[in-house]
PDB file of C-alpha atoms in Angstrom:
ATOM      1  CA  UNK A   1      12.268  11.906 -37.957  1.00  0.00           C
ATOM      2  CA  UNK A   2      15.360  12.037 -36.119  1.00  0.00           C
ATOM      3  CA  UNK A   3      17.135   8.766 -34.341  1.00  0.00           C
ATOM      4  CA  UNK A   4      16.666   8.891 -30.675  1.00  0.00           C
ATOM      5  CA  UNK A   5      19.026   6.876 -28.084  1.00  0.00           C
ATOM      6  CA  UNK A   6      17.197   5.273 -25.093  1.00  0.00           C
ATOM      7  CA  UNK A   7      19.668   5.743 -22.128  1.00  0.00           C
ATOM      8  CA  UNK A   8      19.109   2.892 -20.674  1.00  0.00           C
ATOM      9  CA  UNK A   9      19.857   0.495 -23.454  1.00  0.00           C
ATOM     10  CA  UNK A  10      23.100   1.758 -25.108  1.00  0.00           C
ATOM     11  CA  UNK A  11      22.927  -1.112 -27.196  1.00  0.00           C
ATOM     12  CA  UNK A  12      18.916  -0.140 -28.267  1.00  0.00           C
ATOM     13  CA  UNK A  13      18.383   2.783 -31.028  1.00  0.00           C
ATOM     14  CA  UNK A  14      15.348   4.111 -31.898  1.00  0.00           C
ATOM     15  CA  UNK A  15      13.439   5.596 -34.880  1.00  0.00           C
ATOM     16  CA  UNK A  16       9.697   6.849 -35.224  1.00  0.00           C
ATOM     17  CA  UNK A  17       7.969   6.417 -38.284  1.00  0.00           C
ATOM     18  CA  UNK A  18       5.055   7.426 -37.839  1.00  0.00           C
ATOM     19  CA  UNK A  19       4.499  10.124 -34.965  1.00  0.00           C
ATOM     20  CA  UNK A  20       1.602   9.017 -31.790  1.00  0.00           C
ATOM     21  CA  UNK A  21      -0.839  11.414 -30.347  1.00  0.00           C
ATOM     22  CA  UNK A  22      -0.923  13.145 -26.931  1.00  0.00           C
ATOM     23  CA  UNK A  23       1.529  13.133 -24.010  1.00  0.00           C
ATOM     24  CA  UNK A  24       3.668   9.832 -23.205  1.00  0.00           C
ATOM     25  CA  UNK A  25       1.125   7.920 -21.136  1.00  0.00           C
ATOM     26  CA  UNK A  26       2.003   6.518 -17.647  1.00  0.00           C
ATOM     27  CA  UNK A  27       2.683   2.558 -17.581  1.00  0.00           C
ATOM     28  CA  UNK A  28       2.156   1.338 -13.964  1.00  0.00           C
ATOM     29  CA  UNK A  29       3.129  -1.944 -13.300  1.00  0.00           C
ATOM     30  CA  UNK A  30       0.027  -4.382 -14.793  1.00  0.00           C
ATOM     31  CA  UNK A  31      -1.088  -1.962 -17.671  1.00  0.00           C
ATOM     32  CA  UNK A  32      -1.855  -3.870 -20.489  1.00  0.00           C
ATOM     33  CA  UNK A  33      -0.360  -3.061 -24.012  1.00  0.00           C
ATOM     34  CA  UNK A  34      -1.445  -4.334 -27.149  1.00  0.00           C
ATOM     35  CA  UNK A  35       0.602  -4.226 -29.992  1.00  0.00           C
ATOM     36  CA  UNK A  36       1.872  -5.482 -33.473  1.00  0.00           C
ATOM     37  CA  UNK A  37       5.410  -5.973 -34.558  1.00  0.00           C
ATOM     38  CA  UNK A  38       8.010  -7.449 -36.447  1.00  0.00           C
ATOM     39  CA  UNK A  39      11.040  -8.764 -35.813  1.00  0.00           C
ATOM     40  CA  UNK A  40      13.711  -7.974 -38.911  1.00  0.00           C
ATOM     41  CA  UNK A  41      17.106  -9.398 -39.106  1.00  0.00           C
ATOM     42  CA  UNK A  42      19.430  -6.085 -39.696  1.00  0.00           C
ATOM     43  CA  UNK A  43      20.818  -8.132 -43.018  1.00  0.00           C
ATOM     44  CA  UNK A  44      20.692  -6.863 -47.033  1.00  0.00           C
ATOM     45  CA  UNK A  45      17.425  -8.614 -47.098  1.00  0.00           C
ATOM     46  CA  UNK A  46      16.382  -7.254 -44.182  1.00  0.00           C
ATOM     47  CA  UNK A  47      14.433 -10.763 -43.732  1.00  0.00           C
ATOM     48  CA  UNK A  48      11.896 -11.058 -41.442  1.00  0.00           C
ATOM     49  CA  UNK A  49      11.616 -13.908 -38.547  1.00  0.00           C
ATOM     50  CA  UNK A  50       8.202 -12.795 -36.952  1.00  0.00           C
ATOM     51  CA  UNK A  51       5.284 -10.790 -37.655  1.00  0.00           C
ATOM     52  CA  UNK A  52       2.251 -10.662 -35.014  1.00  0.00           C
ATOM     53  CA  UNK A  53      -0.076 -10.280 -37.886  1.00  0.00           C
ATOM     54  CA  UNK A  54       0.543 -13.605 -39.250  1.00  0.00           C
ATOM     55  CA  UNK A  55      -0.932 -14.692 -35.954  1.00  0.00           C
ATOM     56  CA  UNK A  56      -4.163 -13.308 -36.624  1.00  0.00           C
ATOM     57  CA  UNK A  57      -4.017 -10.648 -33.431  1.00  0.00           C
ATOM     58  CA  UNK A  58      -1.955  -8.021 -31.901  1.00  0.00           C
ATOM     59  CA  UNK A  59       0.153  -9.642 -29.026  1.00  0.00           C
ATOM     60  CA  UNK A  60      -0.481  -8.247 -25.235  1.00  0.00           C
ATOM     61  CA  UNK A  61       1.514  -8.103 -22.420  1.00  0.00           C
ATOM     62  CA  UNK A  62       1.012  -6.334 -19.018  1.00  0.00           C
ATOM     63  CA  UNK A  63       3.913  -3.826 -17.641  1.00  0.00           C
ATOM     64  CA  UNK A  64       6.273  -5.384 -14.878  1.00  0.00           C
ATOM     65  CA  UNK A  65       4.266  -8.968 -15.371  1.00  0.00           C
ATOM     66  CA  UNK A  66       5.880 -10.784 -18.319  1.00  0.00           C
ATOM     67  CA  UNK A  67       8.617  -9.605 -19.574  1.00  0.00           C
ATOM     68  CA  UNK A  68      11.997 -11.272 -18.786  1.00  0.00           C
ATOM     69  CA  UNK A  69      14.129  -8.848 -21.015  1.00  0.00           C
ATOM     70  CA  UNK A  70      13.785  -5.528 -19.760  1.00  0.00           C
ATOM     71  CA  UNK A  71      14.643  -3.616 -23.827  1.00  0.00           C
ATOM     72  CA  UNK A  72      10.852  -4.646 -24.501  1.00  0.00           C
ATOM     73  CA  UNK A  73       9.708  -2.595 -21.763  1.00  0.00           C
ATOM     74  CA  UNK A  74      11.645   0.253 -22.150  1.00  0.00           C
ATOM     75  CA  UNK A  75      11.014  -0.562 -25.681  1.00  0.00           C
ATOM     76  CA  UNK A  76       6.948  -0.420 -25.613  1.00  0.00           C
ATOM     77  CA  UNK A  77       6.862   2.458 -22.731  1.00  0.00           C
ATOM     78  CA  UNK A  78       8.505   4.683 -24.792  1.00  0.00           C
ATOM     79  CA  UNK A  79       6.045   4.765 -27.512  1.00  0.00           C
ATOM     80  CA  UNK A  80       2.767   7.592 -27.484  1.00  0.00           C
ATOM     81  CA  UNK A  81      -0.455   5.948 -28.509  1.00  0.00           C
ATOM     82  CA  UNK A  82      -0.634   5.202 -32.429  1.00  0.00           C
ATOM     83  CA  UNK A  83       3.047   5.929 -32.827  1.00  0.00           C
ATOM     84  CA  UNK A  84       4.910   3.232 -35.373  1.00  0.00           C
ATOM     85  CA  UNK A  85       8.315   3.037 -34.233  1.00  0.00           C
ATOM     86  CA  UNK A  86      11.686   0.794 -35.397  1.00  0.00           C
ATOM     87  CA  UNK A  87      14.272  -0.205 -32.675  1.00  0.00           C
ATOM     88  CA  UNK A  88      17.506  -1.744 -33.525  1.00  0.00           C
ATOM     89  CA  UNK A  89      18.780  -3.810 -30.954  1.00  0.00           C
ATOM     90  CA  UNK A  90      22.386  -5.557 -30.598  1.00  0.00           C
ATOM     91  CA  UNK A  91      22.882  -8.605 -30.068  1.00  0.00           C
ATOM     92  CA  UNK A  92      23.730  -8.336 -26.723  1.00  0.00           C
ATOM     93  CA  UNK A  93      20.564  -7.236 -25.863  1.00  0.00           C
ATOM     94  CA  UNK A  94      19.548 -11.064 -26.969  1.00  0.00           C
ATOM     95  CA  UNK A  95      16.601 -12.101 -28.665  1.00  0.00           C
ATOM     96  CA  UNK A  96      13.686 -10.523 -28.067  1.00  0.00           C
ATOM     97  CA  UNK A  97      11.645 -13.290 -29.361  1.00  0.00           C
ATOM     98  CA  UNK A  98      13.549 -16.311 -27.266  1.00  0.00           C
ATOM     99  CA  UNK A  99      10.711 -15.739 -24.444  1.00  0.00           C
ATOM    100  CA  UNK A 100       7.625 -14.136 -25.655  1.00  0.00           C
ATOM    101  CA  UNK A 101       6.756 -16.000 -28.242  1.00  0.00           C
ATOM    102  CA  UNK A 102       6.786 -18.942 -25.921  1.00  0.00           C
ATOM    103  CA  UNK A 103       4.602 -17.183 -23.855  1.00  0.00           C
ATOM    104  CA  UNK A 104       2.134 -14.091 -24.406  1.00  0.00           C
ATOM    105  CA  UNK A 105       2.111 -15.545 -27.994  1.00  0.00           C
ATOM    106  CA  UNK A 106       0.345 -19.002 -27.393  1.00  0.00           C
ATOM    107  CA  UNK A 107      -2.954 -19.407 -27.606  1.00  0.00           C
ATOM    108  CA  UNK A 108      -5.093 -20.080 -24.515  1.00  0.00           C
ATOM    109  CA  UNK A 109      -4.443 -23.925 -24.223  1.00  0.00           C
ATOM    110  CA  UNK A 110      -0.848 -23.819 -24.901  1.00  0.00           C
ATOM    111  CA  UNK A 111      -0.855 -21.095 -21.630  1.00  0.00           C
ATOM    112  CA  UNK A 112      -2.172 -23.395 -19.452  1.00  0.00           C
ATOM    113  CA  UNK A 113      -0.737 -26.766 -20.532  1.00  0.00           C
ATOM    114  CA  UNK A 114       2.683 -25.202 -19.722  1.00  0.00           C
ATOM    115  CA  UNK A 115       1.635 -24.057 -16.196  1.00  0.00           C
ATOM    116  CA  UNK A 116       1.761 -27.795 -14.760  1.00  0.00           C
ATOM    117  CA  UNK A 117       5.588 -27.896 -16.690  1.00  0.00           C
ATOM    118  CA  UNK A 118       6.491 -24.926 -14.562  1.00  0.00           C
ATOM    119  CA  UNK A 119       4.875 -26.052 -11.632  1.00  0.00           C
ATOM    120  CA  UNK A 120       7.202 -29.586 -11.913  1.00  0.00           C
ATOM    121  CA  UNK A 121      10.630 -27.357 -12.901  1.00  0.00           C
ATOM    122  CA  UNK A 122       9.891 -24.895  -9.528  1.00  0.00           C
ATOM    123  CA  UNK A 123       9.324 -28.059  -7.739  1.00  0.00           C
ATOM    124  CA  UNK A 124      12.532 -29.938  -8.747  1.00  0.00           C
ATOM    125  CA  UNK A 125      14.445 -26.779  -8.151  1.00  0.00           C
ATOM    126  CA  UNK A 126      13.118 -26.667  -4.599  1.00  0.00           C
ATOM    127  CA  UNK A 127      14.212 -30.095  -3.807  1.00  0.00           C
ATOM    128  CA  UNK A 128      17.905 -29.007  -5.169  1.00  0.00           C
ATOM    129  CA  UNK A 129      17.318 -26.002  -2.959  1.00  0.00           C
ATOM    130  CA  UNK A 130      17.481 -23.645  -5.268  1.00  0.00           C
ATOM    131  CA  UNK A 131      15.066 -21.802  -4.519  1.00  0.00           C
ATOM    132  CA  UNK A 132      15.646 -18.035  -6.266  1.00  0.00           C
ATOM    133  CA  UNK A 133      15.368 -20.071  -9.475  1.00  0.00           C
ATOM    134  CA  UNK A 134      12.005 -22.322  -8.740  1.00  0.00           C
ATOM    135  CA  UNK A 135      10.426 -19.088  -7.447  1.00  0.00           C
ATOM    136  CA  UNK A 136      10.747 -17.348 -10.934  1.00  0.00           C
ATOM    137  CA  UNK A 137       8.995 -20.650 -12.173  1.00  0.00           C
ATOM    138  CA  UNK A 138       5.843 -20.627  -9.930  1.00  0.00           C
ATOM    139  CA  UNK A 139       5.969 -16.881 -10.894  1.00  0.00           C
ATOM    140  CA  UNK A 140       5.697 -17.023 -14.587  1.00  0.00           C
ATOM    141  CA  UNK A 141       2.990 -20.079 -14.017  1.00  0.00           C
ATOM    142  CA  UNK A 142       1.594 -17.291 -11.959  1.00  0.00           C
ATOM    143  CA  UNK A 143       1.487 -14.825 -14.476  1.00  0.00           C
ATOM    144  CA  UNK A 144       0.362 -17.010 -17.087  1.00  0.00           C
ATOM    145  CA  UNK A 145      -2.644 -18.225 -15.285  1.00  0.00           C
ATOM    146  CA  UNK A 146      -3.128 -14.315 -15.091  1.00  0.00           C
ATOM    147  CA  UNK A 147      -3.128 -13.486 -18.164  1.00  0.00           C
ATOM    148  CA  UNK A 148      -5.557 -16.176 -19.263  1.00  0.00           C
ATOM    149  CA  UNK A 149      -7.990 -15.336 -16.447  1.00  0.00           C
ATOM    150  CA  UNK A 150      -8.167 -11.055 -17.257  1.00  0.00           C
ATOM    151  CA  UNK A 151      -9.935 -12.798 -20.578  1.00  0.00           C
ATOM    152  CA  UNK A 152     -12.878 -14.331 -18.238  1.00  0.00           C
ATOM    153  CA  UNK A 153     -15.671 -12.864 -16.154  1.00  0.00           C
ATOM    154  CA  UNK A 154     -15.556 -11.858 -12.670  1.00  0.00           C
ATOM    155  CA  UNK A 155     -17.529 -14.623 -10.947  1.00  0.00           C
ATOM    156  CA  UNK A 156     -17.845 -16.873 -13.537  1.00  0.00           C
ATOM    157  CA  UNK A 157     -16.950 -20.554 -13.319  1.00  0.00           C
ATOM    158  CA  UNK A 158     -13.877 -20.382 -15.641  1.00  0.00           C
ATOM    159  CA  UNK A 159     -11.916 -16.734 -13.453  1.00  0.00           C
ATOM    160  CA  UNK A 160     -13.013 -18.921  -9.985  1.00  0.00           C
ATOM    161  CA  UNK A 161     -11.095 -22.121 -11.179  1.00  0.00           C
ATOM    162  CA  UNK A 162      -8.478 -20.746 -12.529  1.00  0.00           C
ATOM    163  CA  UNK A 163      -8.094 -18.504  -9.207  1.00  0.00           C
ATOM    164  CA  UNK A 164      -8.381 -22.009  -7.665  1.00  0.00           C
ATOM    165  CA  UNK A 165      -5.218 -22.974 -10.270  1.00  0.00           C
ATOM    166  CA  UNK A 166      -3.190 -19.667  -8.731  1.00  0.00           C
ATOM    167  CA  UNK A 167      -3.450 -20.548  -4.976  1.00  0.00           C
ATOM    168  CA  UNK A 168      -0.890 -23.314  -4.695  1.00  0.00           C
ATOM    169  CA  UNK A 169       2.228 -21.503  -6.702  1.00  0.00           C
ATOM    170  CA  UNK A 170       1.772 -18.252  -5.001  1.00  0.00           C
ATOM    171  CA  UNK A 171       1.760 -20.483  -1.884  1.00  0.00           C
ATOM    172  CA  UNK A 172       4.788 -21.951  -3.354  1.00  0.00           C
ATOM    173  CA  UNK A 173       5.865 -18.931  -4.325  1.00  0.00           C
ATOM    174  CA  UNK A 174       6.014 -17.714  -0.812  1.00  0.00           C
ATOM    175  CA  UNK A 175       7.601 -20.450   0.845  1.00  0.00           C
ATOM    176  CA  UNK A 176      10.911 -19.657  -1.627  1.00  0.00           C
ATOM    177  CA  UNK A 177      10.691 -16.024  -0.660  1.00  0.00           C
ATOM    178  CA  UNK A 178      10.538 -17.316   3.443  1.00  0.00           C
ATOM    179  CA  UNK A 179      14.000 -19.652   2.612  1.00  0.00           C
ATOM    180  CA  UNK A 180      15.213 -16.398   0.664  1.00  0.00           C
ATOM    181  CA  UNK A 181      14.756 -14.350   3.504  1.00  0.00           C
ATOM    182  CA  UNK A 182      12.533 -12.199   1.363  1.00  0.00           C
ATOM    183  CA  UNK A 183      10.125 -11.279   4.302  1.00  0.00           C
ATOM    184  CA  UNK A 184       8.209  -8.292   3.002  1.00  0.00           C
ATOM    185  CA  UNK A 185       7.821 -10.312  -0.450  1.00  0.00           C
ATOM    186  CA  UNK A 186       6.137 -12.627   1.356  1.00  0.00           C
ATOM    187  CA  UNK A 187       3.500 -10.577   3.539  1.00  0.00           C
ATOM    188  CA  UNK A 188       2.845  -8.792   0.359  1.00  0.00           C
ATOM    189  CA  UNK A 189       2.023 -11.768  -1.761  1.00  0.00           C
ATOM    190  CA  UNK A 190       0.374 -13.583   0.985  1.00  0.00           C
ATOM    191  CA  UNK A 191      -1.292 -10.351   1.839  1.00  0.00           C
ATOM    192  CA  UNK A 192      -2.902 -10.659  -1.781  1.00  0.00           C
ATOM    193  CA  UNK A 193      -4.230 -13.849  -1.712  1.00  0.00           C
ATOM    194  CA  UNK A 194      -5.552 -13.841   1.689  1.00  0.00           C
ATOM    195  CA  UNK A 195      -7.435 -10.733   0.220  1.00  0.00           C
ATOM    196  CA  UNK A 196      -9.141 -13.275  -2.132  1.00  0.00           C
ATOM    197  CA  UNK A 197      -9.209 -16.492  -0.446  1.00  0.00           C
ATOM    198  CA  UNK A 198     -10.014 -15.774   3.513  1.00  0.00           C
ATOM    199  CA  UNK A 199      -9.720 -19.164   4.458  1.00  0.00           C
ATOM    200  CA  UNK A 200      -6.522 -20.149   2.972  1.00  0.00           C
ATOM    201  CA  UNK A 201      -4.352 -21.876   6.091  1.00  0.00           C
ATOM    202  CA  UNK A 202      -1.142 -21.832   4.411  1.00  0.00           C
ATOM    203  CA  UNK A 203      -1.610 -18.201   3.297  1.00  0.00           C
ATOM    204  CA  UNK A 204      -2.057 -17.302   6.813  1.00  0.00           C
ATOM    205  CA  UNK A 205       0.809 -19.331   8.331  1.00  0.00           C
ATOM    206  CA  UNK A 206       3.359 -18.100   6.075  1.00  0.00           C
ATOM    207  CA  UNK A 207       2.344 -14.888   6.458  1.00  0.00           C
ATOM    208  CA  UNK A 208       2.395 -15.432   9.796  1.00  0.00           C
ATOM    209  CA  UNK A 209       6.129 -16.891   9.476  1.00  0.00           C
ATOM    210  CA  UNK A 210       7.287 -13.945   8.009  1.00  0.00           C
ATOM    211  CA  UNK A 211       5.647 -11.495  10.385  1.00  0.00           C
ATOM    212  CA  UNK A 212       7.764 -12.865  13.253  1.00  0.00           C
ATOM    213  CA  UNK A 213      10.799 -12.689  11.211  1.00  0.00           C
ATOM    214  CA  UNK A 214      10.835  -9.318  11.080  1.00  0.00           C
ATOM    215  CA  UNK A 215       9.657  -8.681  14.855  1.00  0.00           C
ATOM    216  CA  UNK A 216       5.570  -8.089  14.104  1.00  0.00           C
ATOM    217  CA  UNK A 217       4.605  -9.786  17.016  1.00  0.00           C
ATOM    218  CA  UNK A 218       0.922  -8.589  16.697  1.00  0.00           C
ATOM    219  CA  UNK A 219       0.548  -9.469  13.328  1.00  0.00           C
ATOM    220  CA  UNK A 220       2.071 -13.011  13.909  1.00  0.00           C
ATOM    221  CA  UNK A 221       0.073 -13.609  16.661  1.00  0.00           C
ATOM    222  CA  UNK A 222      -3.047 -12.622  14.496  1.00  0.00           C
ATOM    223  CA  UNK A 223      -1.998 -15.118  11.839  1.00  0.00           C
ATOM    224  CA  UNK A 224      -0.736 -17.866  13.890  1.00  0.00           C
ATOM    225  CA  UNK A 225      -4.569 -17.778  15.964  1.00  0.00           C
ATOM    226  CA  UNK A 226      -6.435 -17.422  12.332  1.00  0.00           C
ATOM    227  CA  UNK A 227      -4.618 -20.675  11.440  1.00  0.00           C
ATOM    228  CA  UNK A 228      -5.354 -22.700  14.652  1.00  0.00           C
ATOM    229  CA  UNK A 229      -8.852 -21.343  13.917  1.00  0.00           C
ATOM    230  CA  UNK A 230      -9.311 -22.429  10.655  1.00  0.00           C
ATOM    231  CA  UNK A 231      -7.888 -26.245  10.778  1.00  0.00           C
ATOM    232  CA  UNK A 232      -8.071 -26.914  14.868  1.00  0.00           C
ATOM    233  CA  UNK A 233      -6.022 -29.721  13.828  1.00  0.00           C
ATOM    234  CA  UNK A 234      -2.948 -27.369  13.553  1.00  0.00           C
ATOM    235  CA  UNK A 235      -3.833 -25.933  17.541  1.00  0.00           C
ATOM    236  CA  UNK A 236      -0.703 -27.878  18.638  1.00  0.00           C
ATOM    237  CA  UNK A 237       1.424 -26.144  15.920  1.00  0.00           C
ATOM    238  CA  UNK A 238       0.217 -23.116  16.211  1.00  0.00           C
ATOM    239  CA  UNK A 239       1.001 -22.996  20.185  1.00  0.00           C
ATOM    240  CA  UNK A 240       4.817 -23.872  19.387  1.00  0.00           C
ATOM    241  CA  UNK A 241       5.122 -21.176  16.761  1.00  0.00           C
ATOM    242  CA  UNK A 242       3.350 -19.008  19.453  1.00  0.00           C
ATOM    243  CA  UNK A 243       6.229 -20.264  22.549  1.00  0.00           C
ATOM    244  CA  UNK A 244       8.801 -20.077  19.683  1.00  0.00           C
ATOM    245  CA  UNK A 245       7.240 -16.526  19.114  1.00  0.00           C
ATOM    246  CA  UNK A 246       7.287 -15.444  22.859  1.00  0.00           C
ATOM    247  CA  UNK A 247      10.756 -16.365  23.581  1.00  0.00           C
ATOM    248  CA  UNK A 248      12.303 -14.723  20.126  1.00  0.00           C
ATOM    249  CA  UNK A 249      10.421 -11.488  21.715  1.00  0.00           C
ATOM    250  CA  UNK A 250      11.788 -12.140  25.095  1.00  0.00           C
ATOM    251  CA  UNK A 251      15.400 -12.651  24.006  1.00  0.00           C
ATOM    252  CA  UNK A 252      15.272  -9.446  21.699  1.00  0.00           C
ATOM    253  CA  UNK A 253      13.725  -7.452  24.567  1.00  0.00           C
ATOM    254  CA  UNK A 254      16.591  -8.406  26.653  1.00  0.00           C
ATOM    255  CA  UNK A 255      19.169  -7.638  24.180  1.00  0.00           C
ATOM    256  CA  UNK A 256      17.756  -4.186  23.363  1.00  0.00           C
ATOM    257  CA  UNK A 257      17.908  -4.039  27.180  1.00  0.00           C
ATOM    258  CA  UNK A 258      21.422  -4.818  27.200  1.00  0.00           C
ATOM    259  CA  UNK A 259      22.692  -2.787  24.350  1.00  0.00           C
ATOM    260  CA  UNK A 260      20.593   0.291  25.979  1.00  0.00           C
ATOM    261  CA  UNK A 261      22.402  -0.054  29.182  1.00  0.00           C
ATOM    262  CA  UNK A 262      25.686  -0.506  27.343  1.00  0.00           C
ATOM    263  CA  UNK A 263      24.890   2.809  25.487  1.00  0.00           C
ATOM    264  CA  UNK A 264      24.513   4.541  29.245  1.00  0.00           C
ATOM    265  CA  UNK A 265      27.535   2.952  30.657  1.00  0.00           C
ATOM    266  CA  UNK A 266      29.759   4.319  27.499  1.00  0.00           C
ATOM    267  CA  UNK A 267      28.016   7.983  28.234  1.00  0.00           C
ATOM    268  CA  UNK A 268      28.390   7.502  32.090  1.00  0.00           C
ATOM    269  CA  UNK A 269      32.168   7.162  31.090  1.00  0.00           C
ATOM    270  CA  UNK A 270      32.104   9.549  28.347  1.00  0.00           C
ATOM    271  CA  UNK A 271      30.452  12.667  31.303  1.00  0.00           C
ATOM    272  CA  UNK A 272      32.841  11.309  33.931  1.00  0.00           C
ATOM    273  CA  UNK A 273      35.756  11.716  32.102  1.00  0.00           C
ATOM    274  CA  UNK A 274      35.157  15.164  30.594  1.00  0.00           C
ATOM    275  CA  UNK A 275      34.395  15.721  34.080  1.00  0.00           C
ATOM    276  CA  UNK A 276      37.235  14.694  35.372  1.00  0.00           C
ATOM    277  CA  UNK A 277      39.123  16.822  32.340  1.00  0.00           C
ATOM    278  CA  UNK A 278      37.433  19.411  33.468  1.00  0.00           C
ATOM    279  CA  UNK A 279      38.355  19.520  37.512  1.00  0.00           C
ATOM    280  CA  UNK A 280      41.931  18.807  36.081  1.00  0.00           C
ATOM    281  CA  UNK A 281      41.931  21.998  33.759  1.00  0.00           C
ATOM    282  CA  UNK A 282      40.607  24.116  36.938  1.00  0.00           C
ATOM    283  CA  UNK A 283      42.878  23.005  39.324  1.00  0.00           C
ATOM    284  CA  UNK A 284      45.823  23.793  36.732  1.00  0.00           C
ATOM    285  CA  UNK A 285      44.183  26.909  36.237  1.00  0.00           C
ATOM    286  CA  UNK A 286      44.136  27.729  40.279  1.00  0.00           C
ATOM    287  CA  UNK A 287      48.004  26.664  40.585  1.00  0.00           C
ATOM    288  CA  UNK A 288      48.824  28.760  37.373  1.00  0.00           C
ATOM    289  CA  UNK A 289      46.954  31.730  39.406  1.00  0.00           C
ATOM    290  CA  UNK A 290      48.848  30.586  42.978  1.00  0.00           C
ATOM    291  CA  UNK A 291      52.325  30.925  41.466  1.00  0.00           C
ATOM    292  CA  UNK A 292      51.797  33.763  39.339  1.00  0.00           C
ATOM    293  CA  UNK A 293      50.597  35.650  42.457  1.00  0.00           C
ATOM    294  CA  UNK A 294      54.026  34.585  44.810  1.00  0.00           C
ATOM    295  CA  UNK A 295      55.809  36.437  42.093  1.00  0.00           C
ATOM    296  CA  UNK A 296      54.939  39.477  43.025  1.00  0.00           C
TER     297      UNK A 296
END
């Protein structure tokens, strides 16, 4: 079969070896794929430096969840059902086994004895304020609590304590995307977890935080009163966000106030001098009219 060029990976070629059946399925973000590979070095030997059979299973990933080099995606969605496929890959394109094989490769114990790891990194980049970078940690811990918890039940002891594990470093999570200015991030995520666990404060205040940020004033509000609901020990908290909330509203009122009025002022001026244009023409007009009549 012929070589086909993915577009977006110049560096990336592709060949299929053995053709897939039906229509190139949809991927939305979280569908899980599960595949086996091998990774060849393109050398005379052609020697090989992983194979996910050795492992004794396919590897898995989910869509928009894990990867952190974006060629495996475009890599994996590309592929119909059943299809065997080889990619070559440049080096510039890095290797694609520097991350994955740290993660969706290990085992179930290695997962989540590196979540407390990335839970200290995110922390010690918070405290250096860097806070784009310990937000991707808390994210992979995120994911990788995730991915061990789709292999559980629904309800059973194991999915509720590792949903128990999740809470904190989305909550983390959250607080980066509020010092970010990442508003929406945040009312999404917290949106999500509130969805799971009602009665989570923190999920509720920084929800709440990033509602007034972006001038939801009823959805605050709502937030702000679940939280002095919740822990009554907050109440005194809660009313200074509240004041803090009232007078933010207040001053923005006021300035949209303002810049209205400044709009009307600049049209005022705008009508009364074409207005004034416009006498000006006609009285030209009437002394073009007044001398060309004295001429005859």
């Amino acid at each position: 079969m012929e070589d086909t060029y993915l577009l977006k990976h110049p560096g990336v070629k592709k060949k299929i070896l053995v053709g897939g059946t039906g229509p190139l399925p949809h991927f939305p973000p979280g569908t899980k794929l599960v595949f086996n590979f091998q990774t060849l070095l393109d050398n005379f030997e052609r020697t090989v430096v992983d194979d996910s059979r050795l492992a004794g299973r396919p590897a898995e990933i989910f869509v928009g969840k894990m990867f952190k080099l974006e060629v495996w995606e475009t890599l994996l969605t590309s592929m119909r059902v059943g299809e065997v496929a080889e990619f070559w890959c440049d080096a510039v394109v890095g290797d694609p086994m520097s991350y994955h094989r740290e993660s969706w490769m290990m085992e179930k114990d290695e997962k989540l004895s590196t979540v407390p790891l990335l839970h200290m990194r995110g922390n010690a980049l918070v405290k250096q304020r860097q806070f784009q970078e310990a937000a991707s940690e808390y994210k992979e811990a995120v994911l990788l609590l995730k991915t061990v918890q789709s292999r559980e039940m629904p309800g059973d002891a194991d999915y509720m304590n590792l949903a128990r594990l999740i809470v904190p470093l989305e909550l983390n999570y959250c607080q980066c995307m509020l010092e970010l200015h990442e508003y929406y991030e945040v009312i999404e995520h917290a949106s999500e977890l509130l969805d799971k666990h009602k009665d989570c404060v923190k999920g509720y205040y920084k929800r709440a935080k990033a509602h007034a940020a972006v001038w939801n004033e009823k959805e605050a509000r709502r937030d702000f009163n679940m939280v002095a609901h919740l822990d009554p020990t907050l109440a005194s908290l809660v009313h200074r966000e509240l004041r803090a909330l009232s007078e933010r509203m207040k001053e923005k009122y006021w300035q949209e106030k303002d810049a209205y009025w400044n709009k009307l002022d600049v049209k005022d001026a705008a009508d009364e001098k074409e207005k004034k244009e416009s006498v000006d023409e006609e009285e030209k007009k009437d002394a073009q009219e007044d001398v060309h009549t004295g001429a005859w």
